Short mmCIF file of C-alpha atoms and ligand atoms in Angstrom, two decimals:
data_model
loop_
_atom_site.label_atom_id
_atom_site.label_comp_id
_atom_site.label_asym_id
_atom_site.label_seq_id
_atom_site.Cartn_x
_atom_site.Cartn_y
_atom_site.Cartn_z
CA UNK Q 1 0.20 -0.06 -0.25
CA UNK Q 2 1.13 3.76 -0.48
CA UNK Q 3 2.02 5.81 1.98
CA UNK Q 4 0.94 8.98 -0.26
CA UNK Q 5 -2.68 10.15 0.48
CA UNK Q 6 -4.42 13.46 -1.00
CA UNK Q 7 -5.80 13.72 2.63
CA UNK Q 8 -4.33 12.59 5.88
CA UNK Q 9 -6.64 13.07 9.30
CA UNK Q 10 -5.19 13.41 13.16
CA UNK Q 11 -7.83 11.61 15.40
CA UNK Q 12 -10.13 9.59 15.19
CA UNK Q 13 -13.20 11.42 16.90
CA UNK Q 14 -16.61 12.63 16.10
CA UNK Q 15 -14.75 14.81 13.91
CA UNK Q 16 -11.80 13.36 12.49
CA UNK Q 17 -14.34 10.36 10.98
CA UNK Q 18 -16.66 12.65 10.20
CA UNK Q 19 -14.09 14.53 7.99
CA UNK Q 20 -13.70 11.05 6.46
CA UNK Q 21 -17.16 10.19 5.70
CA UNK Q 22 -17.45 13.79 3.91
CA UNK Q 23 -13.86 13.27 2.33
CA UNK Q 24 -13.72 9.76 1.39
CA UNK Q 25 -17.01 9.45 -0.65
CA UNK Q 26 -15.72 12.41 -3.15
CA UNK Q 27 -12.98 9.88 -4.09
CA UNK Q 28 -9.74 11.01 -3.26
CA UNK Q 29 -7.57 8.42 -0.80
CA UNK Q 30 -7.99 9.67 2.96
CA UNK Q 31 -5.78 8.20 5.67
CA UNK Q 32 -6.99 8.42 9.49
CA UNK Q 33 -4.71 8.26 12.60
CA UNK Q 34 -5.99 7.12 15.93
CA UNK Q 35 -3.23 6.90 19.23
CA UNK Q 36 -5.58 4.69 20.90
CA UNK Q 37 -6.10 0.65 20.33
CA UNK Q 38 -9.51 0.65 20.56
CA UNK Q 39 -11.34 3.65 18.12
CA UNK Q 40 -14.15 5.19 20.83
CA UNK Q 41 -12.17 3.61 24.25
CA UNK Q 42 -11.13 5.52 26.45
CA UNK Q 43 -14.70 7.56 26.59
CA UNK Q 44 -14.05 11.07 28.44
CA UNK Q 45 -17.50 12.63 27.91
CA UNK Q 46 -20.62 12.10 29.65
CA UNK Q 47 -22.45 11.36 26.04
CA UNK Q 48 -25.22 13.59 26.25
CA UNK Q 49 -26.83 15.35 22.44
CA UNK Q 50 -29.65 17.32 21.78
CA UNK Q 51 -31.61 16.56 18.60
CA UNK Q 52 -31.55 20.04 17.71
CA UNK Q 53 -27.23 21.02 17.04
CA UNK Q 54 -27.30 17.40 15.58
CA UNK Q 55 -30.27 17.24 13.37
CA UNK Q 56 -29.28 19.51 10.03
CA UNK Q 57 -26.23 16.85 9.93
CA UNK Q 58 -26.62 13.32 11.05
CA UNK Q 59 -29.00 10.58 11.91
CA UNK Q 60 -29.12 8.88 15.26
CA UNK Q 61 -29.00 5.46 14.46
CA UNK Q 62 -30.95 3.46 17.91
CA UNK Q 63 -27.93 1.25 18.76
CA UNK Q 64 -26.24 4.32 19.34
CA UNK Q 65 -27.89 5.47 21.83
CA UNK Q 66 -28.28 4.52 25.54
CA UNK Q 67 -30.61 6.82 26.38
CA UNK Q 68 -33.90 8.66 25.11
CA UNK Q 69 -34.25 11.89 27.04
CA UNK Q 70 -37.49 14.01 27.68
CA UNK Q 71 -36.34 16.35 30.07
CA UNK Q 72 -33.66 17.83 32.90
CA UNK Q 73 -33.94 18.63 36.69
CA UNK Q 74 -32.21 21.91 37.61
CA UNK Q 75 -31.36 22.61 40.77
CA UNK Q 76 -30.13 25.51 42.51
CA UNK Q 77 -27.62 25.87 45.37
CA UNK Q 78 -29.80 26.33 48.39
CA UNK Q 79 -31.22 22.44 47.09
CA UNK Q 80 -34.71 23.65 45.57
CA UNK Q 81 -35.48 21.68 42.43
CA UNK Q 82 -37.41 21.91 39.82
CA UNK Q 83 -37.70 19.70 36.18
CA UNK Q 84 -38.19 20.69 32.86
CA UNK Q 85 -40.18 18.65 30.80
CA UNK Q 86 -38.97 17.95 26.82
CA UNK Q 87 -39.57 15.15 25.37
CA UNK Q 88 -37.55 16.09 21.63
CA UNK Q 89 -34.34 17.30 23.85
CA UNK Q 90 -31.64 14.32 22.59
CA UNK Q 91 -30.16 11.61 23.69
CA UNK Q 92 -27.47 9.94 26.50
CA UNK Q 93 -25.19 8.01 23.52
CA UNK Q 94 -23.55 5.20 23.56
CA UNK Q 95 -19.70 6.79 22.63
CA UNK Q 96 -18.01 3.49 22.35
CA UNK Q 97 -20.45 2.20 19.48
CA UNK Q 98 -21.07 5.90 18.18
CA UNK Q 99 -17.44 7.13 17.13
CA UNK Q 100 -16.87 3.44 15.89
CA UNK Q 101 -20.29 3.87 13.64
CA UNK Q 102 -18.32 7.65 12.44
CA UNK Q 103 -15.51 4.80 11.73
CA UNK Q 104 -16.90 2.62 10.06
CA UNK Q 105 -18.61 5.34 8.13
CA UNK Q 106 -15.54 6.61 7.04
CA UNK Q 107 -14.08 3.11 6.34
CA UNK Q 108 -17.08 2.17 3.85
CA UNK Q 109 -16.27 5.33 1.77
CA UNK Q 110 -12.80 4.10 1.39
CA UNK Q 111 -11.24 5.78 4.09
CA UNK Q 112 -8.04 3.99 5.46
CA UNK Q 113 -7.25 3.53 9.04
CA UNK Q 114 -4.51 2.92 11.32
CA UNK Q 115 -4.86 2.12 14.92
CA UNK Q 116 -2.75 2.71 17.66
CA UNK Q 117 -1.45 5.18 14.85
CA UNK Q 118 -0.06 8.25 17.17
CA UNK Q 119 1.09 10.96 15.25
CA UNK Q 120 3.91 12.35 16.32
CA UNK Q 121 5.10 15.57 14.78
CA UNK Q 122 4.90 16.84 11.03
CA UNK Q 123 7.58 17.57 8.54
CA UNK Q 124 6.93 20.08 5.47
CA UNK Q 125 3.86 16.85 3.97
CA UNK Q 126 4.99 13.92 6.44
CA UNK Q 127 3.83 13.23 8.83
CA UNK Q 128 6.04 11.35 11.39
CA UNK Q 129 4.16 8.40 13.07
CA UNK Q 130 4.44 5.73 15.64
CA UNK Q 131 2.44 2.80 14.70
CA UNK Q 132 3.34 0.10 16.91
CA UNK Q 133 6.44 1.32 18.42
CA UNK Q 134 7.47 1.73 14.63
CA UNK Q 135 7.88 4.59 12.91
CA UNK Q 136 6.28 5.76 9.82
CA UNK Q 137 6.02 8.49 7.59
CA UNK Q 138 2.96 9.67 4.82
CA UNK Q 139 2.64 11.96 3.06
CA UNK Q 140 -0.38 13.87 2.53
CA UNK Q 141 -1.50 17.16 0.37
CA UNK Q 142 -4.44 18.52 2.67
CA UNK Q 143 -3.97 17.53 6.65
CA UNK Q 144 -7.20 17.78 9.35
CA UNK Q 145 -6.42 17.95 12.67
CA UNK Q 146 -8.97 16.31 14.46
CA UNK Q 147 -6.39 15.80 18.09
CA UNK Q 148 -8.89 16.72 20.70
CA UNK Q 149 -8.67 19.42 23.04
CA UNK Q 150 -4.70 18.25 23.78
CA UNK Q 151 -4.16 19.21 20.27
CA UNK Q 152 -0.66 18.78 18.67
CA UNK Q 153 -1.21 19.49 15.03
CA UNK Q 154 -2.22 23.07 15.23
CA UNK Q 155 1.21 24.07 17.44
CA UNK Q 156 3.17 21.81 14.33
CA UNK Q 157 0.97 23.97 11.83
CA UNK Q 158 2.32 27.51 13.33
CA UNK Q 159 -0.74 27.87 15.45
CA UNK Q 160 -1.21 29.52 19.04
CA UNK Q 161 -2.91 26.46 20.64
CA UNK Q 162 -1.73 27.02 24.78
CA UNK Q 163 -4.80 27.65 26.42
CA UNK Q 164 -4.34 29.18 29.75
CA UNK Q 165 -6.50 28.65 33.51
CA UNK Q 166 -9.05 30.84 32.34
CA UNK Q 167 -9.74 28.62 28.98
CA UNK Q 168 -10.00 26.20 30.54
CA UNK Q 169 -13.25 23.47 32.05
CA UNK Q 170 -11.83 21.21 34.04
CA UNK Q 171 -14.16 18.15 34.68
CA UNK Q 172 -14.44 14.82 36.82
CA UNK Q 173 -16.22 12.32 35.89
CA UNK Q 174 -18.09 8.43 37.60
CA UNK Q 175 -20.54 5.61 36.33
CA UNK Q 176 -21.91 5.32 38.95
CA UNK Q 177 -23.73 1.97 38.34
CA UNK Q 178 -26.87 0.59 41.35
CA UNK Q 179 -28.31 3.94 42.27
CA UNK Q 180 -31.55 5.90 42.18
CA UNK Q 181 -32.02 8.31 39.92
CA UNK Q 182 -34.64 9.53 36.62
CA UNK Q 183 -33.24 7.76 34.16
CA UNK Q 184 -35.17 9.57 31.36
CA UNK Q 185 -33.62 13.25 32.61
CA UNK Q 186 -30.62 14.83 32.45
CA UNK Q 187 -29.72 16.29 35.90
CA UNK Q 188 -28.27 19.59 36.40
CA UNK Q 189 -26.53 21.33 39.53
CA UNK Q 190 -25.78 24.91 39.50
CA UNK Q 191 -23.55 26.39 42.30
CA UNK Q 192 -19.89 27.24 44.25
CA UNK Q 193 -20.24 24.54 46.84
CA UNK Q 194 -21.12 21.62 43.96
CA UNK Q 195 -18.81 23.44 40.94
CA UNK Q 196 -18.06 26.47 40.94
CA UNK Q 197 -17.95 28.37 37.52
CA UNK Q 198 -19.11 25.28 35.78
CA UNK Q 199 -21.56 22.67 36.63
CA UNK Q 200 -22.69 19.01 38.26
CA UNK Q 201 -24.53 16.71 35.91
CA UNK Q 202 -26.30 12.79 36.20
CA UNK Q 203 -27.14 12.30 32.50
CA UNK Q 204 -28.30 9.02 32.61
CA UNK Q 205 -27.11 5.64 30.94
CA UNK Q 206 -29.77 3.22 31.94
CA UNK Q 207 -32.72 2.47 34.66
CA UNK Q 208 -30.15 2.69 37.16
CA UNK Q 209 -26.90 3.84 36.10
CA UNK Q 210 -25.17 7.45 35.25
CA UNK Q 211 -22.51 9.43 34.09
CA UNK Q 212 -22.23 12.06 36.82
CA UNK Q 213 -19.58 14.58 36.69
CA UNK Q 214 -18.85 18.11 37.12
CA UNK Q 215 -16.82 20.60 35.82
CA UNK Q 216 -15.60 23.75 37.34
CA UNK Q 217 -13.43 26.71 36.01
CA UNK Q 218 -9.78 26.54 38.13
CA UNK Q 219 -9.88 30.28 38.14
CA UNK Q 220 -12.37 30.11 40.67
CA UNK Q 221 -11.12 27.72 42.92
CA UNK Q 222 -7.74 26.10 44.17
CA UNK Q 223 -9.34 23.04 44.50
CA UNK Q 224 -9.70 20.57 42.26
CA UNK Q 225 -12.75 19.03 40.57
CA UNK Q 226 -12.32 15.13 41.40
CA UNK Q 227 -12.80 16.54 45.65
CA UNK Q 228 -15.91 18.72 44.07
CA UNK Q 229 -16.81 15.16 42.56
CA UNK Q 230 -15.92 13.11 45.59
CA UNK Q 231 -17.74 15.11 48.14
CA UNK Q 232 -21.07 14.94 45.94
CA UNK Q 233 -20.89 11.43 45.78
CA UNK Q 234 -20.26 10.51 49.36
CA UNK Q 235 -23.10 12.63 50.27
CA UNK Q 236 -25.58 11.13 47.57
CA UNK Q 237 -23.76 7.51 46.11
CA UNK Q 238 -22.64 6.54 48.15
CA UNK Q 239 -24.26 2.55 47.57
CA UNK Q 240 -23.52 2.80 44.52
CA UNK Q 241 -20.79 1.68 42.45
CA UNK Q 242 -17.90 3.20 40.33
CA UNK Q 243 -17.05 1.26 37.49
CA UNK Q 244 -14.96 4.41 35.95
CA UNK Q 245 -13.49 7.52 36.09
CA UNK Q 246 -12.75 10.74 33.64
CA UNK Q 247 -11.22 13.27 34.10
CA UNK Q 248 -10.45 16.08 30.90
CA UNK Q 249 -10.79 19.34 30.32
CA UNK Q 250 -13.42 21.34 27.69
CA UNK Q 251 -12.15 24.51 26.18
CA UNK Q 252 -13.52 27.57 26.64
CA UNK Q 253 -12.11 29.82 24.40
CA UNK Q 254 -11.50 30.40 20.99
CA UNK Q 255 -8.28 30.72 18.34
CA UNK Q 256 -7.07 32.84 16.21
CA UNK Q 257 -6.55 30.96 13.26
CA UNK Q 258 -8.11 27.36 12.97
CA UNK Q 259 -7.13 26.75 9.03
CA UNK Q 260 -4.14 27.12 6.80
CA UNK Q 261 -2.44 26.62 3.30
CA UNK Q 262 -2.70 23.41 3.56
CA UNK Q 263 -5.45 22.29 6.80
CA UNK Q 264 -8.03 22.96 8.59
CA UNK Q 265 -8.86 22.01 12.58
CA UNK Q 266 -11.66 20.42 13.25
CA UNK Q 267 -13.64 19.98 16.62
CA UNK Q 268 -11.63 20.45 20.24
CA UNK Q 269 -8.46 20.84 18.59
CA UNK Q 270 -10.02 24.20 16.99
CA UNK Q 271 -11.94 24.85 20.34
CA UNK Q 272 -15.26 24.49 18.66
CA UNK Q 273 -17.34 23.45 21.69
CA UNK Q 274 -19.89 25.45 24.26
CA UNK Q 275 -18.39 27.54 26.46
CA UNK Q 276 -20.82 27.02 28.87
CA UNK Q 277 -22.48 23.82 28.91
CA UNK Q 278 -18.92 21.66 27.96
CA UNK Q 279 -21.19 20.51 24.91
CA UNK Q 280 -19.10 19.75 21.50
CA UNK Q 281 -20.28 16.01 19.78
CA UNK Q 282 -22.47 18.00 17.75
CA UNK Q 283 -19.80 20.89 16.68
CA UNK Q 284 -17.44 17.81 16.10
CA UNK Q 285 -19.69 16.84 13.82
CA UNK Q 286 -20.58 19.56 12.56
CA UNK Q 287 -17.04 21.15 12.08
CA UNK Q 288 -15.45 18.08 10.40
CA UNK Q 289 -17.69 17.41 7.56
CA UNK Q 290 -17.55 20.51 6.65
CA UNK Q 291 -13.09 20.38 7.45
CA UNK Q 292 -14.08 16.95 4.85
CA UNK Q 293 -16.29 18.82 2.45
CA UNK Q 294 -13.48 22.07 1.77
CA UNK Q 295 -10.46 19.29 2.06
CA UNK Q 296 -12.27 18.07 -1.27
CA UNK Q 297 -13.07 21.18 -2.92
CA UNK Q 298 -8.89 22.04 -2.06
CA UNK Q 299 -7.69 19.27 -3.16
CA UNK Q 300 -9.67 19.81 -6.32
CA UNK Q 301 -8.00 23.54 -6.95
CA UNK Q 302 -11.62 25.01 -6.56
CA UNK Q 303 -11.88 27.92 -3.84
CA UNK Q 304 -13.38 26.50 -0.66
CA UNK Q 305 -15.58 27.81 2.26
CA UNK Q 306 -14.68 26.43 5.33
CA UNK Q 307 -13.95 29.60 7.42
CA UNK Q 308 -17.77 31.18 6.38
CA UNK Q 309 -19.17 27.86 7.14
CA UNK Q 310 -17.43 27.33 10.08
CA UNK Q 311 -19.04 31.37 11.78
CA UNK Q 312 -22.49 30.49 9.69
CA UNK Q 313 -22.88 27.20 11.34
CA UNK Q 314 -20.60 26.77 14.57
CA UNK Q 315 -18.59 30.37 15.98
CA UNK Q 316 -22.21 32.95 15.63
CA UNK Q 317 -23.17 30.66 18.90
CA UNK Q 318 -19.65 29.28 20.20
CA UNK Q 319 -19.48 33.24 20.72
CA UNK Q 320 -22.71 34.18 22.33
CA UNK Q 321 -22.50 31.51 24.98
CA UNK Q 322 -18.39 32.70 25.32
CA UNK Q 323 -20.36 35.82 26.85
CA UNK Q 324 -22.27 35.07 28.58
CA UNK Q 325 -19.89 32.54 30.15
CA UNK Q 326 -17.56 35.64 30.90
CA UNK Q 327 -20.36 37.08 33.10
CA UNK Q 328 -21.72 33.92 34.39
CA UNK Q 329 -18.47 33.46 35.84
CA UNK Q 330 -19.55 37.03 38.15
CA UNK Q 331 -22.46 35.02 39.37
CA UNK Q 332 -22.40 34.65 43.41
CA UNK Q 333 -24.44 32.08 44.50
CA UNK Q 334 -26.42 34.42 45.77
CA UNK Q 335 -27.51 35.99 41.49
CA UNK Q 336 -26.96 32.07 40.96
CA UNK Q 337 -30.37 31.36 43.26
CA UNK Q 338 -31.95 34.40 41.54
CA UNK Q 339 -31.44 32.96 37.94
CA UNK Q 340 -32.62 29.66 39.18
CA UNK Q 341 -36.16 31.51 40.50
CA UNK Q 342 -36.16 32.65 36.78
CA UNK Q 343 -35.85 29.68 35.48
CA UNK Q 344 -38.37 27.17 37.63
CA UNK Q 345 -40.83 30.36 36.51
CA UNK Q 346 -40.16 29.95 32.95
CA UNK Q 347 -40.20 26.20 32.48
CA UNK Q 348 -41.76 24.71 35.26
CA UNK Q 349 -45.16 23.06 34.67
CA UNK Q 350 -44.37 23.51 30.67
CA UNK Q 351 -43.97 21.74 27.94
CA UNK Q 352 -41.02 22.64 25.92
CA UNK Q 353 -40.63 22.74 22.40
CA UNK Q 354 -37.07 24.75 22.28
CA UNK Q 355 -35.16 26.75 24.28
CA UNK Q 356 -34.39 30.39 23.13
CA UNK Q 357 -31.16 31.47 24.77
CA UNK Q 358 -31.20 35.25 23.81
CA UNK Q 359 -34.87 35.65 25.45
CA UNK Q 360 -34.08 33.42 28.39
CA UNK Q 361 -30.83 35.44 29.05
CA UNK Q 362 -33.40 38.68 28.70
CA UNK Q 363 -35.81 37.43 31.41
CA UNK Q 364 -32.57 37.73 33.17
CA UNK Q 365 -31.13 40.40 32.84
CA UNK Q 366 -33.66 42.80 32.88
CA UNK Q 367 -34.55 40.66 36.56
CA UNK Q 368 -32.67 42.62 39.11
CA UNK Q 369 -30.42 46.08 38.65
CA UNK Q 370 -27.62 43.85 39.16
CA UNK Q 371 -27.86 41.06 37.08
CA UNK Q 372 -28.28 44.45 34.52
CA UNK Q 373 -25.40 45.76 34.98
CA UNK Q 374 -23.50 42.45 34.56
CA UNK Q 375 -25.85 40.93 32.05
CA UNK Q 376 -26.66 43.94 29.73
CA UNK Q 377 -23.54 43.78 27.30
CA UNK Q 378 -25.12 39.93 26.11
CA UNK Q 379 -27.76 42.01 24.60
CA UNK Q 380 -26.35 43.84 21.90
C1 FAD D 1 -15.81 15.15 31.35
C2 FAD D 1 -16.43 15.52 29.79
C3 FAD D 1 -17.59 16.05 29.71
C4 FAD D 1 -18.50 16.31 27.95
N1 FAD D 1 -19.28 15.61 28.07
C5 FAD D 1 -19.77 15.70 27.03
C6 FAD D 1 -21.28 15.76 26.52
O1 FAD D 1 -22.29 15.20 27.16
N2 FAD D 1 -21.52 16.82 25.05
C7 FAD D 1 -20.94 16.97 24.63
O2 FAD D 1 -21.91 17.52 23.49
N3 FAD D 1 -20.20 16.76 24.77
C8 FAD D 1 -18.97 16.76 26.19
N4 FAD D 1 -18.05 16.37 26.32
C9 FAD D 1 -17.04 17.71 24.91
C10 FAD D 1 -16.99 15.99 24.14
O3 FAD D 1 -16.09 15.15 24.97
C11 FAD D 1 -15.86 16.59 23.05
O4 FAD D 1 -16.59 17.84 22.71
C12 FAD D 1 -15.75 16.18 21.64
O5 FAD D 1 -15.31 14.62 21.92
C13 FAD D 1 -14.70 16.79 20.50
O6 FAD D 1 -14.75 15.49 19.88
P1 FAD D 1 -13.33 15.79 18.56
O7 FAD D 1 -13.73 14.53 17.73
O8 FAD D 1 -13.01 17.18 18.89
O9 FAD D 1 -11.69 15.63 19.22
P2 FAD D 1 -11.50 13.71 20.84
O10 FAD D 1 -14.07 13.08 20.88
O11 FAD D 1 -11.21 13.93 21.93
O12 FAD D 1 -11.35 13.15 18.84
C14 FAD D 1 -9.76 13.25 19.55
C15 FAD D 1 -9.11 11.71 19.21
O13 FAD D 1 -7.62 12.01 17.85
C16 FAD D 1 -6.78 11.15 19.05
N5 FAD D 1 -5.49 11.90 19.25
C17 FAD D 1 -5.40 12.76 19.89
N6 FAD D 1 -4.37 12.85 19.38
C18 FAD D 1 -3.93 12.17 19.05
C19 FAD D 1 -1.99 11.91 17.86
N7 FAD D 1 -1.74 12.44 17.49
N8 FAD D 1 -2.71 11.13 16.85
C20 FAD D 1 -3.28 10.10 16.72
N9 FAD D 1 -4.51 10.26 17.69
C21 FAD D 1 -4.79 11.06 18.42
C22 FAD D 1 -7.41 10.42 20.63
O14 FAD D 1 -7.28 10.21 20.78
C23 FAD D 1 -9.29 10.93 19.84
O15 FAD D 1 -9.93 9.29 19.29
C24 FAD D 1 -17.11 16.60 27.81
C25 FAD D 1 -15.82 16.57 27.73
C26 FAD D 1 -15.25 16.25 29.21
C27 FAD D 1 -14.18 16.26 29.19
#
């Protein structure tokens, strides 16, 4: 087999596989590299996916789903809760199956997939790969970096991808079995006791198991995410059995540049994540598809629309959420409680079909002078 490919994609998460199945069907040669021996393992994700964010890009197959969701239960800092009935909101995926299925879609279109193949550097038009402990070199005409939050591809291609403390949400999560949960609802918890500068979640995986985790902002607390998770789990799930432990980060910043003469970045590598709720699966798939489509245009010597499509489909919404996060980080538990009460007033007891963030922010901003002071700029 030749070591020359039209397109090399580094990282077989949702972004990389989506780029691969999009590009490979256009009759160009595609190599997809994954450092782990099995695609989809380990899963560092709570696996929640909202229907509205993905529906125009990918049909979600029943076998990829752990749980169909019917809404959320929200808990405020005082411990008070309310339920949002939102029958079409989305799913908890099984990412071990989902990630592998997307890679299989790429393979079915002719993508060459190499696992246990870690890209260790790029020299000119060659990716240097540690493949099962042997050094190999693969030549590319175009490259897509889909290597997740710890991405090196951007750095190798001359982009500043450094994450400062303020640019990251630090997460800890356990898969806990043998617990009592409302298994068709996600549980979202705000407040400094649980997750300073972020939120805590219970995402059901079955009738009696869930991904239970939280994300914190390291600028709001010096304590580690695991400290908050252990404290909470001891209090609420002491009888459960922890079967997986996962630690990771969610990027909460934007890059100045995410493409170049012969490359695009996609997914977490490009920081295409909602910094407020940490959702990155849908944007990984979307940006992968956009990257794959536009890489083909470049390879065929045509004008591409990568930057324009990313701006319209992904960045517009993310930028709004970055501004909300900036305001969110300034809030105290007293203000989280006020916001919780507004959410309760707006959503409790109603059947929801869609959440309009702009209208919600408007309700919150006009509810008190302090929130008006912090959040007024978000409306314009
Ligand atoms: C605790 C936690 C919970 C989360 N929960 C959610 C959630 O509920 N919903 C949601 O939408 N998002 C969630 N996210 C975010 C989501 O997991 C990511 O946004 C998503 O996985 C990004 O997909 P990706 O393809 O860009 O990157 P990844 O899924 O990270 O895939 C990158 C791939 O590249 C491979 N790779 C890296 N470097 C190399 C290399 N040098 N050579 C070869 N391969 C390499 C990795 O092994 C990996 O397989 C969560 C994140 C965390 C940390």
